[in-house]
Coordinates of C-alpha atoms in Angstrom, one line a residue:
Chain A
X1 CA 122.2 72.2 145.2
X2 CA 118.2 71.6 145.3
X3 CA 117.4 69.2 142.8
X4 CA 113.7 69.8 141.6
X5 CA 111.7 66.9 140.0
X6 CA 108.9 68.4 137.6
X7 CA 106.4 67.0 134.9
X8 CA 105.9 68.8 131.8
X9 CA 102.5 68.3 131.3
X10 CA 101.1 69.2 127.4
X11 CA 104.1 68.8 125.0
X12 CA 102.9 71.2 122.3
X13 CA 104.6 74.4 121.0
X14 CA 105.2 75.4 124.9
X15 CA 105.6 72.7 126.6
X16 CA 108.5 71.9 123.9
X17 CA 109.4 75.4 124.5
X18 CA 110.3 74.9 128.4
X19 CA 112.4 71.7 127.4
X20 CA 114.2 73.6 124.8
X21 CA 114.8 76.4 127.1
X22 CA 115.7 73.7 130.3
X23 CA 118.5 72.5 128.3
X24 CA 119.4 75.6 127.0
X25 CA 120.4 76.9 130.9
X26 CA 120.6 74.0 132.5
X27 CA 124.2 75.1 133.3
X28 CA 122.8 78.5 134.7
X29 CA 120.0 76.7 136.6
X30 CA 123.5 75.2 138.0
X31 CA 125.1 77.7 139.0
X32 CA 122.1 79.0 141.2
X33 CA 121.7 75.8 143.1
X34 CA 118.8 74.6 140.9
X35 CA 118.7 71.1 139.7
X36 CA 116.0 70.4 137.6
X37 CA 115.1 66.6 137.1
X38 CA 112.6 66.3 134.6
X39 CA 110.8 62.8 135.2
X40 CA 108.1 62.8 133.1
X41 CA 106.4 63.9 130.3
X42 CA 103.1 64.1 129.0
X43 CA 101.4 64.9 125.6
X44 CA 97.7 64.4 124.7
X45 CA 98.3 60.6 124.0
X46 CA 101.3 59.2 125.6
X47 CA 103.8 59.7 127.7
X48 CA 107.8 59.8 128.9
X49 CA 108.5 58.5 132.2
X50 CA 112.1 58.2 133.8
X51 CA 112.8 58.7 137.3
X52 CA 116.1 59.7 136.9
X53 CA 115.7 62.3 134.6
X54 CA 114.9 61.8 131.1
X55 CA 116.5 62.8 127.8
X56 CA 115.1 65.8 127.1
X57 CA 117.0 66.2 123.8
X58 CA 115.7 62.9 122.7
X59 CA 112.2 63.5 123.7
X60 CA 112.5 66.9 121.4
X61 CA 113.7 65.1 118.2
X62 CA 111.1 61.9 119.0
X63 CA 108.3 64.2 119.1
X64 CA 109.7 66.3 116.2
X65 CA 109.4 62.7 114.1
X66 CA 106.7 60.8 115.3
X67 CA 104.5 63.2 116.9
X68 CA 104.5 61.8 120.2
X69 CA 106.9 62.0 123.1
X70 CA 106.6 58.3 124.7
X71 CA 105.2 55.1 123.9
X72 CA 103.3 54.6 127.7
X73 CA 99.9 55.3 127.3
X74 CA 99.5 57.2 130.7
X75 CA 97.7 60.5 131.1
X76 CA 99.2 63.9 132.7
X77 CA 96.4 63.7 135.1
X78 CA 97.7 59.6 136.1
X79 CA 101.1 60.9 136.4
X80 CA 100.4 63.9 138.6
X81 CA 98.5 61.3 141.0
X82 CA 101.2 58.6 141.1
X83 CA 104.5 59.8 140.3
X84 CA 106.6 61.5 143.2
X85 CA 108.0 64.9 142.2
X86 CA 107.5 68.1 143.5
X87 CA 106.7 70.7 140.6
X88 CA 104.3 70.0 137.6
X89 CA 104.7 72.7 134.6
X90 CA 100.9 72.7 133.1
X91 CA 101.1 73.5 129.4
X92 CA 98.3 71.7 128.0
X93 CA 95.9 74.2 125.9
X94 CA 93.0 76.3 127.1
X95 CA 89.8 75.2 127.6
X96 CA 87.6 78.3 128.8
X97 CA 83.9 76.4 128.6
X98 CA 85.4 74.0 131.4
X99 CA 88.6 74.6 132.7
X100 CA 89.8 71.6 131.0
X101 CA 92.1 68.8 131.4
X102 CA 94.4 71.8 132.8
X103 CA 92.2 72.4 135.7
X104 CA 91.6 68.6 136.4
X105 CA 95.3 68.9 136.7
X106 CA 96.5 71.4 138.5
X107 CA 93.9 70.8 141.2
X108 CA 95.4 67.3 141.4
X109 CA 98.9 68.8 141.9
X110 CA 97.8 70.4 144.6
X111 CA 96.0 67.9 146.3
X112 CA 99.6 66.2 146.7
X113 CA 101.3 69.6 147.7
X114 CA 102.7 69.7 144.6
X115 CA 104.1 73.3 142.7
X116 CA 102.4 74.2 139.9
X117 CA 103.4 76.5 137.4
X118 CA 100.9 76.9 133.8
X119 CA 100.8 78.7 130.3
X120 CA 97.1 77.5 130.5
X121 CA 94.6 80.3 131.0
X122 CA 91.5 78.0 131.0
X123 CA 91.9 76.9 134.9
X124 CA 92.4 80.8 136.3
X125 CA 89.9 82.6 133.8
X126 CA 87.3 80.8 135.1
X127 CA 88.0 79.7 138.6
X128 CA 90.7 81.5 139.9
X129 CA 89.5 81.6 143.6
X130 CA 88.9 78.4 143.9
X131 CA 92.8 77.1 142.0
X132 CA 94.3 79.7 144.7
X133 CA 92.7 78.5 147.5
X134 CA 93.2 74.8 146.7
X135 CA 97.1 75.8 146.2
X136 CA 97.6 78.1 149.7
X137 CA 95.1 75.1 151.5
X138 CA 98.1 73.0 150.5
X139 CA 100.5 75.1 150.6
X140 CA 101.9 75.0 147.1
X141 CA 103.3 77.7 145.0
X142 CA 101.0 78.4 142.0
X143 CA 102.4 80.7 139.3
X144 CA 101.1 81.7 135.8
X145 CA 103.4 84.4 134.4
X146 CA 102.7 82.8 131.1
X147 CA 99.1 82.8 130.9
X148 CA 99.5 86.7 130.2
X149 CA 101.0 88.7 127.6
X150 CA 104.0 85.8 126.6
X151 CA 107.4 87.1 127.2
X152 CA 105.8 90.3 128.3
X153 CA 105.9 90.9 132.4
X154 CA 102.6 91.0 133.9
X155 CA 101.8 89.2 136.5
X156 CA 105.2 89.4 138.1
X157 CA 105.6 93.1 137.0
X158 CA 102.7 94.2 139.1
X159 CA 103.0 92.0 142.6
X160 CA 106.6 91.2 142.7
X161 CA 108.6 94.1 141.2
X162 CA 106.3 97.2 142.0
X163 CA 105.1 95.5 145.1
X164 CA 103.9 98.5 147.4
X165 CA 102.0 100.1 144.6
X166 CA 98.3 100.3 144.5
X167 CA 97.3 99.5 141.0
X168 CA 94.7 101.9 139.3
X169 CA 94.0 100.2 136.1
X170 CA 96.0 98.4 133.7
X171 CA 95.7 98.5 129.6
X172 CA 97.0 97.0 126.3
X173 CA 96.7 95.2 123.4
X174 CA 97.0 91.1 125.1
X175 CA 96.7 89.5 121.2
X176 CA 99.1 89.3 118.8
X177 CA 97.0 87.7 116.5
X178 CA 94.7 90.3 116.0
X179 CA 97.5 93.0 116.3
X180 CA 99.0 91.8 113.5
X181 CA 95.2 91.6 111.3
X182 CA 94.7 95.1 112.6
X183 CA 98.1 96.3 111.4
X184 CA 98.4 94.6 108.0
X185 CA 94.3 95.8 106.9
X186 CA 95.8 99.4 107.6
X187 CA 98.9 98.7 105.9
X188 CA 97.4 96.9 103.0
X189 CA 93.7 98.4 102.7
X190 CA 92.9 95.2 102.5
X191 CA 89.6 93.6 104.0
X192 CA 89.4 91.6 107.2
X193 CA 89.2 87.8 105.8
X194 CA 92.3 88.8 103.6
X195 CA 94.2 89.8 106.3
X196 CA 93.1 86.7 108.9
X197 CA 94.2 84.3 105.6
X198 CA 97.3 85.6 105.3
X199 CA 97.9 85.3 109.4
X200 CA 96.8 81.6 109.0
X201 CA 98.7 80.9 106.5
X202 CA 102.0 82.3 108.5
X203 CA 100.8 80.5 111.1
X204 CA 100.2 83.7 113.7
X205 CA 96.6 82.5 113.8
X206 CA 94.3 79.2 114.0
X207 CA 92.6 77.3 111.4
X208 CA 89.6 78.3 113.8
X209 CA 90.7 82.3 115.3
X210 CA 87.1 82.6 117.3
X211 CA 89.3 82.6 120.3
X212 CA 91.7 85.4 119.1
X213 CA 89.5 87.5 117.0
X214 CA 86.6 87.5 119.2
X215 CA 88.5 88.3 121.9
X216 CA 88.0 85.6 124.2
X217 CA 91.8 85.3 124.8
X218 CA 91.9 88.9 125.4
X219 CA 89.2 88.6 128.0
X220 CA 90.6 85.3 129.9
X221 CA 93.8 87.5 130.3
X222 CA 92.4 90.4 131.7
X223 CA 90.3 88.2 134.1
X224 CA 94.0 87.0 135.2
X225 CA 95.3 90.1 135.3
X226 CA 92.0 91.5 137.7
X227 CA 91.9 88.8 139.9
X228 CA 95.7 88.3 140.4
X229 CA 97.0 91.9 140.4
X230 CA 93.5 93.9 141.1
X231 CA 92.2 91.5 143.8
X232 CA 89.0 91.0 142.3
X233 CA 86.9 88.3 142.0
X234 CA 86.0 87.9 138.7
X235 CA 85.1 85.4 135.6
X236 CA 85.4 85.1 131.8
X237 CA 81.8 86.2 131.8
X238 CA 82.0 89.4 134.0
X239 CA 83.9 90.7 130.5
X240 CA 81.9 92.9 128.0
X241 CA 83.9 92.0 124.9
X242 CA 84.0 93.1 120.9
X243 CA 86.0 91.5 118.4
X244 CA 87.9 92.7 115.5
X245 CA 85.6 91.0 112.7
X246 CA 83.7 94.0 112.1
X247 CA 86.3 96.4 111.3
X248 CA 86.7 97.6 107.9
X249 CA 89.3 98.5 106.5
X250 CA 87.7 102.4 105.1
X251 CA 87.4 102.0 108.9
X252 CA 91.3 102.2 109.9
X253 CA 91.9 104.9 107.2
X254 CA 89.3 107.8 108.2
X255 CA 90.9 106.6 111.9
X256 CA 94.2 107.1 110.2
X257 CA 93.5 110.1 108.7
X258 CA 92.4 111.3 112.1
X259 CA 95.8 110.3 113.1
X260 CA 94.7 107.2 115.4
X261 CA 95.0 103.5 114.6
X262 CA 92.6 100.8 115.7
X263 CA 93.7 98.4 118.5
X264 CA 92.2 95.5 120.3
X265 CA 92.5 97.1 123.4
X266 CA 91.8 95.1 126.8
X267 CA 91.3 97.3 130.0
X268 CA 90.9 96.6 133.6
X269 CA 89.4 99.3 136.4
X270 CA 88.0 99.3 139.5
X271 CA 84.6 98.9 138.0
X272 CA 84.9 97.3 135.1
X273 CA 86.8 94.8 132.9
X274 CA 86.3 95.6 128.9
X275 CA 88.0 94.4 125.3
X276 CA 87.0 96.3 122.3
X277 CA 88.8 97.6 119.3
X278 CA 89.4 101.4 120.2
X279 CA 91.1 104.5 118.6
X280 CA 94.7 104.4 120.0
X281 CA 96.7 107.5 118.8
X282 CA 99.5 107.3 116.2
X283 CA 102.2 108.0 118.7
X284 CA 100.7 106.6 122.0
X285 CA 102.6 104.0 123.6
X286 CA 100.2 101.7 122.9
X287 CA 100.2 102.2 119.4
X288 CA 102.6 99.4 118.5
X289 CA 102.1 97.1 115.0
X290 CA 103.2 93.8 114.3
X291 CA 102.2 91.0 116.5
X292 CA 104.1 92.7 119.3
X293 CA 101.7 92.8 122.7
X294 CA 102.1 96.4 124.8
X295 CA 100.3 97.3 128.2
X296 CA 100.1 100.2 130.5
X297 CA 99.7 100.2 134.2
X298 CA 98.9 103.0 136.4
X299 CA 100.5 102.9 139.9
X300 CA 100.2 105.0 142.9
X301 CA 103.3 105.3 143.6
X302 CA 105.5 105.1 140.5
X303 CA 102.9 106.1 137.9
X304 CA 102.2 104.7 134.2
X305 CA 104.7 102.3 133.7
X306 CA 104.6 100.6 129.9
X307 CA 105.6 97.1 128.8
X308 CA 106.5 95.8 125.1
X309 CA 107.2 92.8 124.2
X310 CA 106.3 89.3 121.8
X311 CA 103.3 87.5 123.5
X312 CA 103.2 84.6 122.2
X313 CA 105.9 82.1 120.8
X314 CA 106.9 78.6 122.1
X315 CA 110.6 80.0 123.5
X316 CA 109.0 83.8 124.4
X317 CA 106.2 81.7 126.5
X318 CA 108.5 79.2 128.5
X319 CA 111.2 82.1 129.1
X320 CA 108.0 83.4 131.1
X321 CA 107.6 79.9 132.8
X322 CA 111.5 79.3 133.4
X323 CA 111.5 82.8 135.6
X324 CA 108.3 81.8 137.4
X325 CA 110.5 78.2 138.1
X326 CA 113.3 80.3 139.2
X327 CA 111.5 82.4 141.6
X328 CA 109.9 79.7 143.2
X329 CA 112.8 77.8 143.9
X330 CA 116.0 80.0 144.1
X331 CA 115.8 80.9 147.4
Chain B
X1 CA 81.9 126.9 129.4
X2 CA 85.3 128.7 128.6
X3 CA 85.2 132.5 128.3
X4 CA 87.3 134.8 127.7
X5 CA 86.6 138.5 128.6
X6 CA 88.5 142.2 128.0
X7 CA 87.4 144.9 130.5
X8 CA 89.2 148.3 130.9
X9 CA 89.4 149.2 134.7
X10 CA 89.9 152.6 136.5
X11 CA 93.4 153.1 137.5
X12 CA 92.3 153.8 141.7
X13 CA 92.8 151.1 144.1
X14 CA 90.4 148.4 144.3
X15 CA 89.4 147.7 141.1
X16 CA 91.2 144.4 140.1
X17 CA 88.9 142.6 143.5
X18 CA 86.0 144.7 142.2
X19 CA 86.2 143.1 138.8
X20 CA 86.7 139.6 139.8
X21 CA 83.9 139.9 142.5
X22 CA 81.2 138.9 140.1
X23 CA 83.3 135.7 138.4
X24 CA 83.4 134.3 141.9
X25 CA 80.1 135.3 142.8
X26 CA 78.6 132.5 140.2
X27 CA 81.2 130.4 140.8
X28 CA 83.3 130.6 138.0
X29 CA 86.8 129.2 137.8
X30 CA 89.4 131.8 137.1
X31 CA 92.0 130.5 134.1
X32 CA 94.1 133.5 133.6
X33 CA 94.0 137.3 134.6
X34 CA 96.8 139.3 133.3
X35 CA 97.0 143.2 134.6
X36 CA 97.9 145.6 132.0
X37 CA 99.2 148.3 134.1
X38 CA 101.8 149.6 131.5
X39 CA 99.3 149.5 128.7
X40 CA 97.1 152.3 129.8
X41 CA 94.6 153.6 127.1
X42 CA 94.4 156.8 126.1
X43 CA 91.1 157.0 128.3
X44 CA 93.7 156.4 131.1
X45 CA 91.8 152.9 131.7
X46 CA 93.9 149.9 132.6
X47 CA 93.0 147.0 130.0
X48 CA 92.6 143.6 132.0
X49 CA 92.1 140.1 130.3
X50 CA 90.3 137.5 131.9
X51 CA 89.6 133.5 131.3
X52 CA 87.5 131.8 133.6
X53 CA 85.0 128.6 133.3
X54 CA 81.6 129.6 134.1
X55 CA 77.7 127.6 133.2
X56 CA 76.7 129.0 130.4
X57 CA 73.4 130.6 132.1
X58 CA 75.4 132.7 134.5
X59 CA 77.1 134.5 131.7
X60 CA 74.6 137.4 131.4
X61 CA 74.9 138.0 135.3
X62 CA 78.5 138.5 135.3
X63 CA 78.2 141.2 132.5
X64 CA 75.7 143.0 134.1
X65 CA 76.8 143.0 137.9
X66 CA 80.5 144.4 136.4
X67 CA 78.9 147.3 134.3
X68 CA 77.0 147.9 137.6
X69 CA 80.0 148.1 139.0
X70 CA 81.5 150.6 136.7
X71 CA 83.9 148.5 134.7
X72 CA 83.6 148.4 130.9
X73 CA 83.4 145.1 128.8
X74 CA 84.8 145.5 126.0
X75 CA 84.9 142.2 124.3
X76 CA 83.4 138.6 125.1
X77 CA 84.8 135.6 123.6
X78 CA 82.3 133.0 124.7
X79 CA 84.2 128.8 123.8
X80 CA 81.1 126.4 124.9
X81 CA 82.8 123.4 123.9
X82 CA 86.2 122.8 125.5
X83 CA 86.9 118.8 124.4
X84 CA 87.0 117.5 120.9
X85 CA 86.3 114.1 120.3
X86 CA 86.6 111.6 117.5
X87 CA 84.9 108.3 117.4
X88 CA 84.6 105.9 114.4
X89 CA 80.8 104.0 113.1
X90 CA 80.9 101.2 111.4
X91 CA 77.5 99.3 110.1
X92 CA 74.8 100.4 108.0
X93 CA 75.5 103.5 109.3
X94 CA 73.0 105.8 106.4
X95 CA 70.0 103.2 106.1
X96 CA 69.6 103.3 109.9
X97 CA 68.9 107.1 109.9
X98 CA 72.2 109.1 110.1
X99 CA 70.2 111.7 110.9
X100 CA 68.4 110.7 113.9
X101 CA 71.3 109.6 115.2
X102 CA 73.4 113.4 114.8
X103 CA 70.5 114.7 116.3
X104 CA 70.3 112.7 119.8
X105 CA 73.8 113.6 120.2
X106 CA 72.9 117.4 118.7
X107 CA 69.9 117.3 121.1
X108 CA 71.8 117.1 124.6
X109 CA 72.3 120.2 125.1
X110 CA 76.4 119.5 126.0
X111 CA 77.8 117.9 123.0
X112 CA 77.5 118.3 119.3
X113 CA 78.9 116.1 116.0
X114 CA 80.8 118.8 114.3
X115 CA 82.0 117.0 111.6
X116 CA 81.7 113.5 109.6
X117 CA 83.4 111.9 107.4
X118 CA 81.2 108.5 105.5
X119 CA 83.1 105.9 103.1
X120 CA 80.8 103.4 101.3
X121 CA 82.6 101.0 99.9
X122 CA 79.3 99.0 97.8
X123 CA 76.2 98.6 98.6
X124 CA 74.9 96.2 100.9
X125 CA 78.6 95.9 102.9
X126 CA 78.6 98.1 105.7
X127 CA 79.5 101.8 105.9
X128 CA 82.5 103.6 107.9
X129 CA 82.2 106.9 109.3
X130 CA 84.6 108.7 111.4
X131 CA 82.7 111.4 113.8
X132 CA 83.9 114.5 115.3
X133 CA 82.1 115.5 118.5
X134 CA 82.5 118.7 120.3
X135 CA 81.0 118.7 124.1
X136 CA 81.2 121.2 127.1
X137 CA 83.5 119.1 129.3
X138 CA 85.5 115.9 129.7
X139 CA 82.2 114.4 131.5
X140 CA 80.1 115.4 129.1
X141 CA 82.3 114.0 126.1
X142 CA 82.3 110.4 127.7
X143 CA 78.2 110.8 127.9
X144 CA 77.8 111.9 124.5
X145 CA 80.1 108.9 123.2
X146 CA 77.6 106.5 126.0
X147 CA 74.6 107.7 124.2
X148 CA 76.3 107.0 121.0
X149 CA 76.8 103.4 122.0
X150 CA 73.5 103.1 123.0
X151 CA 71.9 104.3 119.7
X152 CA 74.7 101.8 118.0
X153 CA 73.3 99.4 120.0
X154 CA 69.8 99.4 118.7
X155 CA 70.6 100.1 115.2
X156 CA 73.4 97.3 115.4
X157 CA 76.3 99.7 114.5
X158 CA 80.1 99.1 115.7
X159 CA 81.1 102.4 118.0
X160 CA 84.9 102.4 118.4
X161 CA 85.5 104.6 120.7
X162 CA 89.3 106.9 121.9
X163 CA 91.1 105.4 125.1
X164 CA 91.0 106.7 127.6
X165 CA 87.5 107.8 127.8
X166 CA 85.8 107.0 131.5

């Protein structure tokens, strides 16, 4: 038995997500010699620190009535740089301007050889070269299944499981949020800031969507995606990107009556890396409703493969992070 | 461009390479040829159908070198535009001259809009319009629908656009 001692770092919907789903298989992190030891834990202003584990039931229901986790007032970043573990799980939000408190972070982790694995885009959208490089100079493992497409393999998909395969290009709809504003104008005729109020109010998008509707999240993705599984070396601002916030919807129904719907697509080539809305047809793969998140890769060797799945959610999102955990450590 | 030809051959040897000679000559691209040797006309002529890909100028050639050569050709079906194409407009599609921007697609020489379809919901909110766009070739489609995006771009009009194109 390996026992593992990890921070979670950001305790909002998927940081509470991984500690949800850590209890939930403890007994099957058990069984495959993993024993994870949970010694701190970190929300925007205070903190839970217990070397021999803490409670991670009780740290769920404290935060679920008070709204914070601890009563220290310690930072993730001061608890990355003093306390002795060996894996810090970054789930603090994005920041794509800066990087963030999640970049501050993770580049402290690795500065102590730390492992780091993240949900948070911000760090690898815009400096992906130099987060990799920090992690191989000190030899930690750095892995980020969750920063793309939720639930849905990506990442792991295209350099673990297909390994071998040279990768073409890659495409799909990466937002949820603006699949389901998409799918619902159609469905309802109804205009754009209908259709984004009624996704607020069901809480599948922010009080402020800029992020999802412009498709900024889109692009940070597809940035991961080209630099991780296309081996380039790209930013958030080598993306040409369109939102959704000028579609109408007299828009989706000629399209419809063309017999194509209107995606937020997000593609990746050799030469270029793209989101805007395009005409997907009725019975593409792609052409899935709902918030549900779909991709396409084209391989050398095995040829399109096509992925479906949630891409977002707080248990959908650590189930992405508890399998990058498990590959790191299970052997 | 696609055509698709009917010629009526003598029934001696040789005629068949005689007949495709002048396709391969201008570099066309044979589709289909299909022989009818059991369908003899009452001339005693052997009817052969033929699709090939050829450029459009080189058309005229092929005709003549193959009644040069002694072969009748009976019918021509000339398709220029082999890919159809869909794109959708959104903006103020009509007050930023809908007609200039047909004809700069029109004017190319490879691609035409074929058909267009405009919904205007009130005035003063922008327009849809869902285009149809027939063009010579797959190359020539994903220019037409770049030239569209850059007329879009100066009149500030939305192009959304099929996958798959580039």
């Amino acid at each position: 038995m390996k026992t593992i001692r990890a921070s979670i770092i950001g305790f909002g919907a998927v940081g509470r997500g991984v500690a949800q789903v850590l209890l939930d298989k403890n007994d099957y992190l058990q069984s495959i010699g993993i024993d994870m030891r949970i010694v701190a834990i970190a929300d925007s202003k205070t903190a839970l620190v217990d070397h021999q584990g803490v409670d991670l039931e009780s740290a769920l229901s404290r935060k679920k009535e008070t709204g914070t986790v601890g009563s220290e007032i310690m930072s993730g970043t001061e608890i990355i740089r003093t306390l002795d573990h060996e894996l810090v799980i970054e789930t603090t939000p994005t920041d794509i301007d800066t990087g963030g408190v999640g970049l501050i972070n993770m580049m402290a982790a690795f500065e102590r050889c730390m492992d780091v694995v993240t949900s948070n885009k911000g760090p690898l959208a815009l400096k992906y070269g130099e987060v990799i490089a920090a992690a191989k100079k000190s030899g930690s493992h750095c892995r980020f299944e969750a920063t793309v497409g939720g639930a849905m393999p990506v990442i792991n998909l295209a350099c673990d499981v297909l390994a071998g395969n040279r990768m073409i290009s890659m495409e799909g709809i990466f937002n949820g949020t603006c699949n389901y504003i998409l799918s619902r104008m159609m469905e309802e005729q109804a205009p754009y800031e209908q259709m984004l109020a009624e996704a607020q109010e069901l809480g599948i998008a922010e009080k402020d969507p800029t992020y999802d509707v412009e498709g900024i999240d889109t692009a940070s993705k597809l940035v991961i995606v080209a630099n991780s599984i296309f081996g380039m070396n790209a930013s958030y601002r080598d993306v040409t990107v369109t939102g959704i916030t000028r579609i109408t919807p007299e828009a989706l129904s000629l399209a419809n009556a063309d017999g194509f719907a209107i995606k937020l697509i997000g593609e990746v080539n050799d030469s270029r890396i793209n989101v805007a809305p395009k005409l997907v047809p009725l019975s593409h793969p792609l052409a899935v409703g709902g918030t549900l998140n779909v991709f396409s890769v084209q391989t050398d060797l095995a040829g399109p493969i096509t992925i479906t799945g949630k891409g977002a959610g707080s248990i959908e999102t650590a189930s992405a992070i508890l399998s990058d955990i498990i590959n790191i450590y299970k052997n | 461009m696609r055509v698709s030809m009917d010629l009526e051959l003598k029934d001696i040897p040789g005629q068949l390479v005689l007949a495709l000679k002048p396709v391969s000559e201008f570099k066309g691209n044979l589709i289909s040829v299909v022989h009818h040797h059991e369908k003899k006309t009452p001339r005693g002529k052997i009817p052969v159908h033929l699709v090939f890909e050829i450029k459009p100028d080189h058309l005229d050639n092929i005709i003549s070198l193959l009644e040069e050569s002694g072969i009748s050709v009976v019918s021509v079906d000339e398709k220029r535009y082999l890919e159809h194409g869909a794109v959708i407009l959104i903006g103020h599609i009509v007050h930023t001259d809908i007609k200039d921007t047909i004809d700069k697609v029109d004017n190319t020489g490879y691609a035409e809009i074929v058909d267009l379809n405009l919904s205007m919901p009130r005035v003063n909110r922008p327009s849809s319009a869902s285009l149809k766009i027939d063009a010579v070739s797959k190359q020539h489609m994903s220019a037409a629908i770049e030239l569209l995006k850059s007329i879009a771009k100066e009149k500030d009009l939305l192009v959304i656009e099929p996958i798959g194109i580039n």
